[in-house]
Coordinates of C-alpha atoms in Angstrom, one line a residue:
Chain A
X1 CA -22.6 -65.6 -125.6
X2 CA -21.8 -65.4 -121.9
X3 CA -18.6 -63.4 -122.3
X4 CA -18.5 -60.0 -123.7
X5 CA -17.5 -59.9 -127.3
X6 CA -17.4 -56.2 -126.8
X7 CA -15.0 -54.5 -129.2
X8 CA -12.7 -51.7 -128.0
X9 CA -14.1 -48.2 -127.8
X10 CA -17.6 -49.0 -126.8
X11 CA -17.6 -49.2 -123.1
X12 CA -16.7 -46.2 -120.9
X13 CA -13.2 -45.8 -119.7
X14 CA -14.2 -45.9 -116.0
X15 CA -15.9 -49.3 -116.5
X16 CA -12.8 -50.6 -118.3
X17 CA -10.6 -49.5 -115.5
X18 CA -13.0 -51.1 -112.9
X19 CA -12.8 -54.3 -114.9
X20 CA -9.0 -54.3 -114.9
X21 CA -9.0 -53.5 -111.1
X22 CA -11.3 -56.3 -110.4
X23 CA -9.2 -58.6 -112.5
X24 CA -6.0 -57.6 -110.7
X25 CA -7.8 -58.4 -107.4
X26 CA -9.1 -61.7 -108.6
X27 CA -5.7 -62.7 -110.0
X28 CA -4.0 -61.7 -106.7
X29 CA -6.4 -63.9 -104.7
X30 CA -6.0 -66.7 -107.2
X31 CA -2.2 -66.5 -107.0
X32 CA -2.3 -66.4 -103.3
X33 CA -4.5 -69.6 -103.3
X34 CA -2.1 -71.3 -105.7
X35 CA 1.1 -70.4 -103.8
X36 CA 1.3 -73.7 -101.9
X37 CA 1.0 -75.8 -105.1
X38 CA 4.0 -77.2 -107.0
X39 CA 4.6 -74.6 -109.8
X40 CA 6.0 -77.1 -112.2
X41 CA 2.7 -79.0 -112.1
X42 CA 0.3 -76.0 -111.9
X43 CA 1.8 -74.0 -114.8
X44 CA 1.3 -76.8 -117.5
X45 CA -2.1 -77.7 -116.0
X46 CA -3.5 -74.2 -116.3
X47 CA -1.7 -73.5 -119.6
X48 CA -3.0 -76.6 -121.3
X49 CA -6.6 -76.2 -120.1
X50 CA -6.4 -72.6 -121.3
X51 CA -5.2 -73.9 -124.7
X52 CA -8.1 -76.4 -124.7
X53 CA -10.5 -73.5 -124.2
X54 CA -8.9 -71.5 -127.0
X55 CA -9.0 -74.6 -129.3
X56 CA -12.7 -75.2 -128.4
X57 CA -13.5 -71.5 -129.0
X58 CA -11.9 -71.6 -132.4
X59 CA -13.9 -74.6 -133.5
X60 CA -17.4 -74.0 -134.9
X61 CA -19.8 -76.7 -133.7
X62 CA -22.9 -75.9 -135.6
X63 CA -23.1 -73.6 -138.7
X64 CA -24.4 -70.6 -136.7
X65 CA -20.9 -69.5 -135.7
X66 CA -21.5 -71.1 -132.3
X67 CA -18.4 -72.3 -130.5
X68 CA -18.0 -74.1 -127.2
X69 CA -16.5 -72.2 -124.2
X70 CA -15.8 -75.1 -121.8
X71 CA -15.3 -72.6 -118.9
X72 CA -17.3 -74.7 -116.5
X73 CA -15.2 -77.7 -117.4
X74 CA -12.1 -75.6 -116.7
X75 CA -13.5 -74.6 -113.3
X76 CA -14.3 -78.2 -112.5
X77 CA -10.8 -79.5 -113.4
X78 CA -8.6 -76.6 -112.3
X79 CA -10.6 -75.3 -109.3
X80 CA -11.6 -71.7 -108.8
X81 CA -8.1 -70.3 -108.5
X82 CA -6.7 -72.0 -111.5
X83 CA -9.9 -71.2 -113.4
X84 CA -9.4 -67.5 -112.9
X85 CA -5.8 -67.6 -114.1
X86 CA -6.9 -69.6 -117.1
X87 CA -9.7 -67.1 -117.8
X88 CA -7.2 -64.3 -117.9
X89 CA -4.8 -66.2 -120.2
X90 CA -7.5 -67.2 -122.6
X91 CA -9.0 -63.7 -122.8
X92 CA -5.6 -62.0 -123.3
X93 CA -4.7 -64.4 -126.1
X94 CA -8.1 -64.2 -127.7
X95 CA -8.1 -60.4 -127.6
X96 CA -4.8 -60.4 -129.4
X97 CA -6.7 -62.2 -132.2
X98 CA -9.5 -59.7 -132.2
X99 CA -12.0 -62.0 -130.4
X100 CA -13.2 -59.2 -128.1
X101 CA -11.5 -56.0 -127.4
X102 CA -8.1 -55.8 -125.7
X103 CA -9.3 -53.1 -123.3
X104 CA -12.2 -55.4 -122.3
X105 CA -9.9 -58.2 -121.2
X106 CA -10.4 -57.1 -117.6
X107 CA -14.2 -57.2 -117.7
X108 CA -14.1 -60.5 -119.7
X109 CA -11.8 -62.0 -117.1
X110 CA -14.4 -61.0 -114.4
X111 CA -17.2 -62.6 -116.5
X112 CA -15.4 -65.8 -117.5
X113 CA -13.5 -66.1 -114.2
X114 CA -16.9 -66.0 -112.4
X115 CA -18.0 -68.8 -114.7
X116 CA -15.2 -71.0 -113.7
X117 CA -15.7 -70.2 -110.0
X118 CA -19.6 -70.6 -110.2
X119 CA -19.3 -73.7 -112.4
X120 CA -16.9 -75.3 -109.8
X121 CA -19.2 -74.5 -106.8
X122 CA -22.4 -75.5 -108.5
X123 CA -21.0 -78.7 -110.0
X124 CA -19.8 -80.0 -106.6
X125 CA -23.1 -78.9 -105.1
X126 CA -25.2 -80.8 -107.6
X127 CA -22.9 -83.8 -107.4
X128 CA -23.9 -84.1 -103.7
X129 CA -27.6 -84.0 -104.7
X130 CA -27.2 -86.3 -107.7
X131 CA -24.2 -88.5 -106.8
X132 CA -24.8 -91.0 -109.6
X133 CA -25.3 -88.5 -112.4
X134 CA -22.1 -86.6 -112.7
X135 CA -22.9 -85.5 -116.4
X136 CA -26.3 -84.2 -115.4
X137 CA -24.8 -82.3 -112.5
X138 CA -22.3 -80.7 -114.9
X139 CA -25.0 -79.9 -117.4
X140 CA -27.2 -78.2 -114.8
X141 CA -24.2 -76.3 -113.3
X142 CA -23.4 -75.1 -116.8
X143 CA -26.9 -73.8 -117.6
X144 CA -27.2 -71.9 -114.3
X145 CA -23.7 -70.6 -114.5
X146 CA -24.1 -69.3 -118.1
X147 CA -27.5 -67.7 -117.3
X148 CA -25.9 -65.9 -114.3
X149 CA -22.8 -64.8 -116.3
X150 CA -24.9 -63.6 -119.2
X151 CA -26.9 -61.6 -116.7
X152 CA -23.6 -60.2 -115.3
X153 CA -22.6 -59.3 -118.9
X154 CA -25.9 -57.4 -119.4
X155 CA -25.4 -55.8 -116.0
X156 CA -22.0 -54.5 -117.1
X157 CA -23.6 -53.1 -120.3
X158 CA -26.3 -51.5 -118.2
X159 CA -23.7 -49.9 -115.9
X160 CA -22.0 -48.5 -119.0
X161 CA -24.8 -46.1 -119.5
X162 CA -26.1 -45.2 -116.0
X163 CA -25.1 -41.6 -116.4
X164 CA -23.9 -40.6 -119.8
X165 CA -23.3 -37.0 -118.7
X166 CA -20.9 -38.3 -116.0
X167 CA -19.4 -40.8 -118.4
X168 CA -18.6 -37.9 -120.7
X169 CA -16.2 -36.5 -118.2
X170 CA -14.5 -39.8 -117.9
X171 CA -13.8 -39.9 -121.6
X172 CA -16.5 -42.4 -122.6
X173 CA -19.5 -42.4 -125.0
X174 CA -21.0 -39.0 -125.3
X175 CA -24.5 -38.6 -126.6
X176 CA -23.6 -35.3 -128.1
X177 CA -20.7 -36.5 -130.1
X178 CA -22.5 -39.7 -131.1
X179 CA -25.5 -37.9 -132.5
X180 CA -23.7 -36.5 -135.5
X181 CA -25.3 -36.3 -138.9
X182 CA -24.2 -38.0 -142.1
X183 CA -20.7 -36.5 -142.7
X184 CA -21.1 -36.8 -146.5
X185 CA -24.4 -34.9 -146.5
X186 CA -22.9 -31.5 -147.4
X187 CA -20.0 -32.9 -149.3
X188 CA -16.7 -34.2 -148.1
X189 CA -15.0 -30.8 -147.7
X190 CA -17.8 -29.1 -145.9
X191 CA -18.7 -32.0 -143.6
X192 CA -19.7 -31.3 -140.0
X193 CA -19.9 -34.4 -138.0
X194 CA -22.0 -32.6 -135.4
X195 CA -24.2 -29.8 -136.4
X196 CA -24.8 -27.0 -133.9
X197 CA -28.5 -27.8 -133.8
X198 CA -27.8 -31.4 -133.1
X199 CA -25.6 -30.8 -130.1
X200 CA -28.5 -31.1 -127.7
X201 CA -30.3 -33.5 -130.0
X202 CA -31.5 -37.1 -129.9
X203 CA -29.7 -39.5 -127.6
X204 CA -28.1 -42.5 -129.3
X205 CA -27.3 -44.5 -126.2
X206 CA -27.6 -48.2 -126.3
X207 CA -31.1 -49.6 -125.9
X208 CA -30.5 -52.0 -123.0
X209 CA -33.8 -53.8 -123.5
X210 CA -33.0 -54.6 -127.1
X211 CA -29.5 -55.7 -126.1
X212 CA -30.8 -57.9 -123.3
X213 CA -33.4 -59.5 -125.5
X214 CA -30.7 -60.4 -128.1
X215 CA -28.3 -61.7 -125.4
X216 CA -30.9 -63.9 -123.7
X217 CA -32.4 -65.2 -127.0
X218 CA -29.0 -66.1 -128.5
X219 CA -27.6 -67.1 -125.2
X220 CA -30.4 -69.7 -124.5
X221 CA -29.3 -71.7 -127.6
X222 CA -25.7 -71.5 -126.4
X223 CA -26.4 -72.5 -122.8
X224 CA -28.3 -75.6 -124.1
X225 CA -25.5 -76.7 -126.4
X226 CA -22.8 -75.9 -123.9
X227 CA -24.5 -77.8 -121.1
X228 CA -24.9 -80.9 -123.3
X229 CA -21.3 -80.7 -124.3
X230 CA -20.0 -80.1 -120.8
X231 CA -22.2 -82.8 -119.4
X232 CA -20.9 -85.3 -121.9
X233 CA -17.3 -84.3 -121.4
X234 CA -17.5 -84.4 -117.6
X235 CA -19.1 -87.9 -117.6
X236 CA -16.5 -89.0 -120.1
X237 CA -13.6 -87.7 -118.0
X238 CA -15.2 -89.3 -114.9
X239 CA -15.3 -92.6 -116.6
X240 CA -11.9 -92.5 -118.3
X241 CA -9.7 -90.4 -116.0
X242 CA -11.6 -90.0 -112.7
X243 CA -8.5 -88.8 -111.0
X244 CA -8.8 -85.5 -112.8
X245 CA -12.0 -84.7 -110.8
X246 CA -11.8 -84.1 -107.1
X247 CA -12.3 -87.6 -105.7
X248 CA -12.8 -86.7 -102.0
X249 CA -15.7 -84.5 -102.9
X250 CA -17.3 -86.7 -105.4
X251 CA -16.9 -89.7 -103.1
X252 CA -18.8 -92.8 -104.4
X253 CA -20.4 -90.9 -107.2
X254 CA -17.7 -91.6 -109.7
X255 CA -17.4 -95.2 -108.7
X256 CA -21.1 -95.7 -109.5
X257 CA -20.8 -94.3 -113.0
X258 CA -23.0 -91.7 -114.6
X259 CA -25.8 -91.5 -117.0
Chain B
X1 CA -9.8 -66.9 -136.2
X2 CA -6.8 -68.4 -138.0
X3 CA -4.1 -68.6 -135.3
X4 CA -1.7 -70.7 -137.3
X5 CA -1.7 -68.3 -140.2
X6 CA -1.1 -65.2 -138.1
X7 CA 1.7 -67.0 -136.3
X8 CA 3.3 -67.8 -139.6
X9 CA 3.2 -64.2 -140.7
X10 CA 4.8 -63.1 -137.4
X11 CA 7.7 -65.7 -137.7
X12 CA 8.3 -65.6 -141.5
X13 CA 8.5 -61.9 -142.2
X14 CA 11.6 -59.7 -142.1
X15 CA 10.3 -56.2 -142.6
X16 CA 11.0 -53.1 -140.5
X17 CA 7.9 -53.8 -138.4
X18 CA 9.0 -57.4 -137.9
X19 CA 12.5 -56.2 -136.8
X20 CA 11.2 -53.5 -134.5
X21 CA 11.4 -54.3 -130.8
X22 CA 8.3 -55.8 -129.3
X23 CA 8.3 -53.2 -126.6
X24 CA 8.1 -50.4 -129.2
X25 CA 5.4 -52.3 -131.1
X26 CA 3.4 -52.7 -127.9
X27 CA 3.7 -49.0 -127.2
X28 CA 2.7 -48.1 -130.8
X29 CA -0.3 -50.5 -130.6
X30 CA -1.4 -49.0 -127.3
X31 CA -1.3 -45.5 -128.8
X32 CA -3.1 -46.7 -131.9
X33 CA -5.8 -48.3 -129.7
X34 CA -6.1 -45.2 -127.6
X35 CA -6.7 -43.2 -130.8
X36 CA -9.5 -45.5 -131.9
X37 CA -11.0 -45.6 -128.5
X38 CA -11.2 -41.8 -127.8
X39 CA -12.6 -40.6 -131.1
X40 CA -16.2 -40.9 -132.2
X41 CA -15.6 -39.5 -135.7
X42 CA -15.9 -42.0 -138.6
X43 CA -13.1 -40.2 -140.6
X44 CA -10.6 -40.4 -137.7
X45 CA -11.3 -44.1 -137.0
X46 CA -11.0 -44.8 -140.8
X47 CA -7.6 -42.8 -140.7
X48 CA -6.2 -45.3 -138.2
X49 CA -7.5 -48.3 -140.2
X50 CA -5.9 -46.9 -143.5
X51 CA -2.6 -46.3 -141.7
X52 CA -2.7 -49.9 -140.4
X53 CA -3.3 -51.2 -143.9
X54 CA -0.4 -49.1 -145.2
X55 CA 1.9 -50.5 -142.5
X56 CA 0.7 -54.1 -143.2
X57 CA 1.4 -53.5 -146.9
X58 CA 4.9 -52.4 -146.2
X59 CA 5.4 -55.3 -143.9
X60 CA 4.4 -57.7 -146.6
X61 CA 1.4 -59.1 -144.7
X62 CA -1.4 -60.3 -147.0
X63 CA -3.6 -57.3 -146.6
X64 CA -6.8 -58.9 -147.7
X65 CA -6.5 -61.6 -145.0
X66 CA -5.5 -59.1 -142.4
X67 CA -8.7 -57.1 -143.2
X68 CA -10.8 -60.2 -143.1
X69 CA -9.5 -61.1 -139.6
X70 CA -10.0 -57.5 -138.5
X71 CA -13.6 -57.7 -139.6
X72 CA -14.3 -60.5 -137.2
X73 CA -15.0 -58.2 -134.2
X74 CA -17.3 -56.2 -136.4
X75 CA -19.7 -59.1 -136.3
X76 CA -19.9 -58.8 -132.5
X77 CA -20.1 -55.0 -132.8
X78 CA -23.3 -55.5 -134.9
X79 CA -25.2 -56.4 -131.7
X80 CA -24.3 -53.1 -130.2
X81 CA -24.7 -51.2 -133.5
X82 CA -28.3 -52.6 -133.8
X83 CA -29.1 -51.4 -130.3
X84 CA -27.8 -48.0 -131.2
X85 CA -29.8 -47.7 -134.4
X86 CA -32.3 -44.8 -134.2
X87 CA -32.7 -44.1 -137.9
X88 CA -29.2 -42.9 -138.6
X89 CA -26.6 -45.4 -139.9
X90 CA -23.6 -43.2 -139.0
X91 CA -23.7 -44.0 -135.2
X92 CA -23.9 -47.8 -135.6
X93 CA -21.4 -47.5 -138.5
X94 CA -18.9 -45.7 -136.3
X95 CA -19.3 -48.4 -133.6
X96 CA -18.5 -51.1 -136.1
X97 CA -15.6 -49.1 -137.6
X98 CA -14.2 -48.6 -134.1
X99 CA -14.3 -52.4 -133.5
X100 CA -12.7 -53.2 -136.8
X101 CA -10.1 -50.3 -136.5
X102 CA -9.0 -51.5 -133.0
X103 CA -8.8 -55.1 -134.1
X104 CA -6.7 -54.2 -137.1
X105 CA -4.1 -52.5 -134.8
X106 CA -4.0 -55.6 -132.6
X107 CA -3.8 -58.0 -135.6
X108 CA -1.0 -56.0 -137.1
X109 CA 0.9 -56.3 -133.8
X110 CA 0.6 -60.0 -133.6
X111 CA 1.1 -60.5 -137.3
X112 CA 4.6 -58.9 -137.0
X113 CA 5.6 -60.1 -133.5
X114 CA 6.0 -63.8 -132.6
X115 CA 4.1 -64.6 -129.4
X116 CA 7.1 -65.6 -127.3
X117 CA 8.7 -62.2 -127.9
X118 CA 5.4 -60.5 -127.1
X119 CA 5.1 -62.4 -123.8
X120 CA 8.7 -61.5 -123.0
X121 CA 7.9 -57.9 -123.4
X122 CA 4.9 -58.3 -121.0
X123 CA 7.2 -59.8 -118.2
X124 CA 7.8 -56.4 -116.5
X125 CA 4.1 -55.8 -116.1
X126 CA 2.7 -59.4 -115.5
X127 CA 3.6 -61.8 -112.7
X128 CA 6.1 -64.5 -113.9
X129 CA 3.6 -67.3 -113.1
X130 CA 1.1 -65.8 -115.6
X131 CA 3.7 -65.2 -118.3
X132 CA 4.7 -68.9 -118.0
X133 CA 1.0 -70.0 -118.2
X134 CA 0.8 -67.8 -121.4
X135 CA 3.9 -69.5 -122.9
X136 CA 2.5 -73.0 -122.2
X137 CA -0.9 -72.0 -123.5
X138 CA 0.6 -70.6 -126.7
X139 CA 2.7 -73.8 -127.2
X140 CA -0.2 -76.1 -126.6
X141 CA -2.8 -74.3 -128.7
X142 CA -1.2 -75.5 -131.9
X143 CA -0.9 -79.1 -130.7
X144 CA -4.5 -79.2 -129.6
X145 CA -5.8 -77.5 -132.8
X146 CA -3.9 -80.3 -134.7
X147 CA -5.6 -82.9 -132.5
X148 CA -9.0 -81.4 -132.9
X149 CA -8.5 -81.1 -136.7
X150 CA -7.4 -84.8 -137.0
X151 CA -10.4 -86.0 -134.9
X152 CA -12.9 -83.8 -136.8
X153 CA -11.6 -85.3 -140.1
X154 CA -11.9 -88.8 -138.6
X155 CA -15.5 -88.0 -137.5
X156 CA -16.3 -86.7 -140.9
X157 CA -14.9 -89.8 -142.6
X158 CA -17.1 -92.0 -140.4
X159 CA -20.2 -90.0 -141.5
X160 CA -20.3 -87.4 -138.7
X161 CA -21.3 -83.8 -139.5
X162 CA -23.4 -85.0 -142.4
X163 CA -26.7 -83.4 -143.1
X164 CA -28.1 -80.7 -140.9
X165 CA -29.0 -82.8 -137.9
X166 CA -27.9 -80.8 -134.9
X167 CA -27.7 -84.0 -132.7
X168 CA -25.1 -85.6 -135.0
X169 CA -23.1 -82.5 -135.2
X170 CA -23.1 -82.1 -131.5
X171 CA -22.2 -85.7 -131.0
X172 CA -19.2 -85.3 -133.4
X173 CA -18.0 -82.2 -131.7
X174 CA -18.4 -83.8 -128.3
X175 CA -16.2 -86.8 -129.4
X176 CA -13.6 -84.4 -130.8
X177 CA -13.5 -82.3 -127.7
X178 CA -13.4 -85.4 -125.5
X179 CA -10.3 -86.7 -127.3
X180 CA -8.7 -83.2 -127.2
X181 CA -9.5 -83.0 -123.4
X182 CA -7.8 -86.4 -122.8
X183 CA -4.9 -85.4 -125.0
X184 CA -4.5 -82.1 -123.1
X185 CA -4.0 -84.0 -119.9
X186 CA -1.4 -86.2 -121.4
X187 CA 0.5 -83.1 -122.7
X188 CA 0.2 -81.5 -119.2
X189 CA 1.7 -84.5 -117.6
X190 CA 4.5 -84.8 -120.2
X191 CA 5.3 -81.1 -119.9
X192 CA 5.5 -81.5 -116.1
X193 CA 7.9 -84.4 -116.5
X194 CA 10.0 -82.4 -119.0
X195 CA 10.1 -79.4 -116.7
X196 CA 11.2 -81.6 -113.8
X197 CA 13.9 -83.2 -115.9
X198 CA 15.2 -79.9 -117.1
X199 CA 15.5 -78.6 -113.5
X200 CA 12.7 -76.1 -113.7
X201 CA 13.4 -73.4 -111.1
X202 CA 10.4 -71.2 -111.4
X203 CA 11.1 -69.6 -114.8
X204 CA 10.6 -70.9 -118.3
X205 CA 13.4 -69.2 -120.3
X206 CA 11.9 -67.0 -123.0
X207 CA 13.3 -64.6 -125.5
X208 CA 14.4 -61.2 -124.4
X209 CA 12.0 -58.4 -125.3
X210 CA 14.9 -56.4 -126.7
X211 CA 14.0 -53.0 -125.2
X212 CA 13.8 -49.8 -127.2
X213 CA 16.2 -48.9 -130.0
X214 CA 16.8 -45.8 -132.1
X215 CA 15.2 -47.5 -135.1
X216 CA 12.0 -47.8 -133.2
X217 CA 11.6 -44.0 -132.7
X218 CA 9.8 -43.4 -136.1
X219 CA 7.2 -46.1 -135.3
X220 CA 6.5 -44.9 -131.7
X221 CA 6.6 -41.2 -132.9
X222 CA 4.1 -41.8 -135.7
X223 CA 1.8 -43.7 -133.3
X224 CA 2.1 -40.9 -130.7
X225 CA 1.2 -38.3 -133.4
X226 CA -1.9 -40.3 -134.4
X227 CA -3.0 -40.6 -130.8
X228 CA -2.3 -37.0 -130.1
X229 CA -4.4 -35.9 -133.1
X230 CA -7.2 -38.2 -131.9
X231 CA -7.2 -36.7 -128.4
X232 CA -7.1 -33.2 -129.9
X233 CA -10.2 -34.0 -132.1
X234 CA -11.9 -35.6 -129.1
X235 CA -11.6 -32.6 -126.8
X236 CA -11.8 -29.8 -129.4
X237 CA -14.3 -31.5 -131.6
X238 CA -16.5 -28.5 -132.0
X239 CA -13.8 -26.6 -133.7
X240 CA -12.0 -29.4 -135.4
X241 CA -14.7 -31.7 -136.7
X242 CA -15.2 -29.7 -140.0
X243 CA -11.6 -30.5 -140.8
X244 CA -11.7 -34.2 -139.9
X245 CA -11.4 -35.1 -143.6
X246 CA -7.8 -33.9 -143.6
X247 CA -6.2 -36.6 -141.5
X248 CA -8.2 -39.2 -143.6
X249 CA -6.9 -37.7 -146.8
X250 CA -3.4 -37.7 -145.5
X251 CA -3.7 -41.4 -144.5
X252 CA -4.9 -42.2 -148.0
X253 CA -1.9 -40.5 -149.4
X254 CA 0.4 -42.5 -147.1
X255 CA -1.3 -45.7 -148.3
X256 CA -0.8 -44.7 -151.9
X257 CA 2.9 -44.0 -151.3
X258 CA 3.3 -47.2 -149.4
X259 CA 1.8 -49.2 -152.2
X260 CA 3.7 -47.4 -155.0
X261 CA 7.2 -47.4 -153.6
X262 CA 8.7 -50.8 -154.2
X263 CA 9.2 -52.7 -150.9
X264 CA 12.7 -54.1 -151.8
X265 CA 14.0 -50.5 -152.5
X266 CA 13.3 -49.4 -149.0
X267 CA 14.6 -52.5 -147.3
X268 CA 17.7 -52.7 -149.5
X269 CA 16.5 -55.9 -151.1
X270 CA 16.5 -57.8 -147.8
X271 CA 12.7 -58.1 -147.5
X272 CA 10.6 -60.8 -148.9
X273 CA 6.9 -60.2 -148.3
X274 CA 5.1 -62.9 -146.4
X275 CA 2.4 -62.8 -149.1
X276 CA 5.1 -63.9 -151.6
X277 CA 6.3 -66.6 -149.3
X278 CA 2.8 -67.9 -149.0
X279 CA 2.5 -68.0 -152.8
X280 CA 5.8 -69.8 -153.0
X281 CA 4.8 -72.4 -150.4
X282 CA 1.6 -73.0 -152.4
X283 CA 3.5 -73.6 -155.6

């Protein structure tokens, strides 16, 4: 639930543009950070981790339509720069399959990209505190990261309705045009989507409190499942292929194993 | 989300839409999306959806499956729709319709355009590095989905995913994802070795996007007309809303014509609908 499964046409245009602008900046910084690396090695690494994320996201784990995201795992393996590029690739491909709007790819890259960056930072921070428990460190990093990114998502939704009147001029949701009556009420031919008396009528803007409650309630289940999965996967990778994690930072932690 | 099926539709079809240049289809899809995004009128959103269904029918795409895939974002839109509910179903209904309408445009695009050609068309606007990441991602998704599917079957055969115990399901999923993770690293290393051997010089050769052709004009023109009409209704809604049934009725007429005129007659007998191919494969 951390990323925005927001379909097209719901968020205001200015916010969508801000999301794309932020994504362009994030990608520019990431590309700059990756410029020194061997391209023939970096391209398949990022591409295949992105594919892993898509495969994980298309596999239902429990019968409540919950799927894993593995964004923190991607951050841990690829690092922040690679993680941001992977976030963009995953969002673009998923949007083409209707998993979130195509116009929201920018904002989703900001949210998921921040998950990979935060996940990376928090994981290596917790590994220093719990050097013998790599899996636990990954699980804790995942819970905190997903809580923060869910809050970021809610913040984005909150931003989308700060000033509906202003948003109207930018071509976004308009409380007037939204508050139309049933178009079939007076018959199909005589329908008036907005009646004159309704033009200044009830607001139909999003109830942020209701939205936040739903996001946190559903999100908490997802964070728990995701942290268990990520914790297991990181401790598994640390045992089987420790070279994939950053040895100099982990130091003796990996040598000592993990619980 | 059935990635493999949609990929098959894109590669197996030979309709006008399949043959249109990816650049033209991207432009048409962008215009279609713009139309859905700018309007808040249920009739006009439905108009775009009906036109997409008509195009999908002409392209021989299994319409029922396309609609099912397009409904997927509607589930996520429900969350927003619920928050918008203030006693009137029309507002949340429009939100869901916009989600489904926009998704149908995008699904039609990818159902008629193979991904490598789509990525090639994106090359002028995206850095080469990212386009190459997209190519590798696309190629690897199918391999990893296959790996995940095999491991999940193995886990089921050994008693995993039985019953409703969350712990067992999670354990099974974790094992499957762990195997897929390891396999992905192997693929990454093998891809690196192959790229080195083939003398990778900073560009994975992809298909050319093809540019725009004269035959693409009707597609882009029609999409521009739909988008233009949407903008007109968006900004002159007070005057035009009473007539918003008209575009919807016209779209229904287009759908009826699309369904009644035999496909082979239009394409000179060259077309074989993807839906028929799927039936043939099943037999």
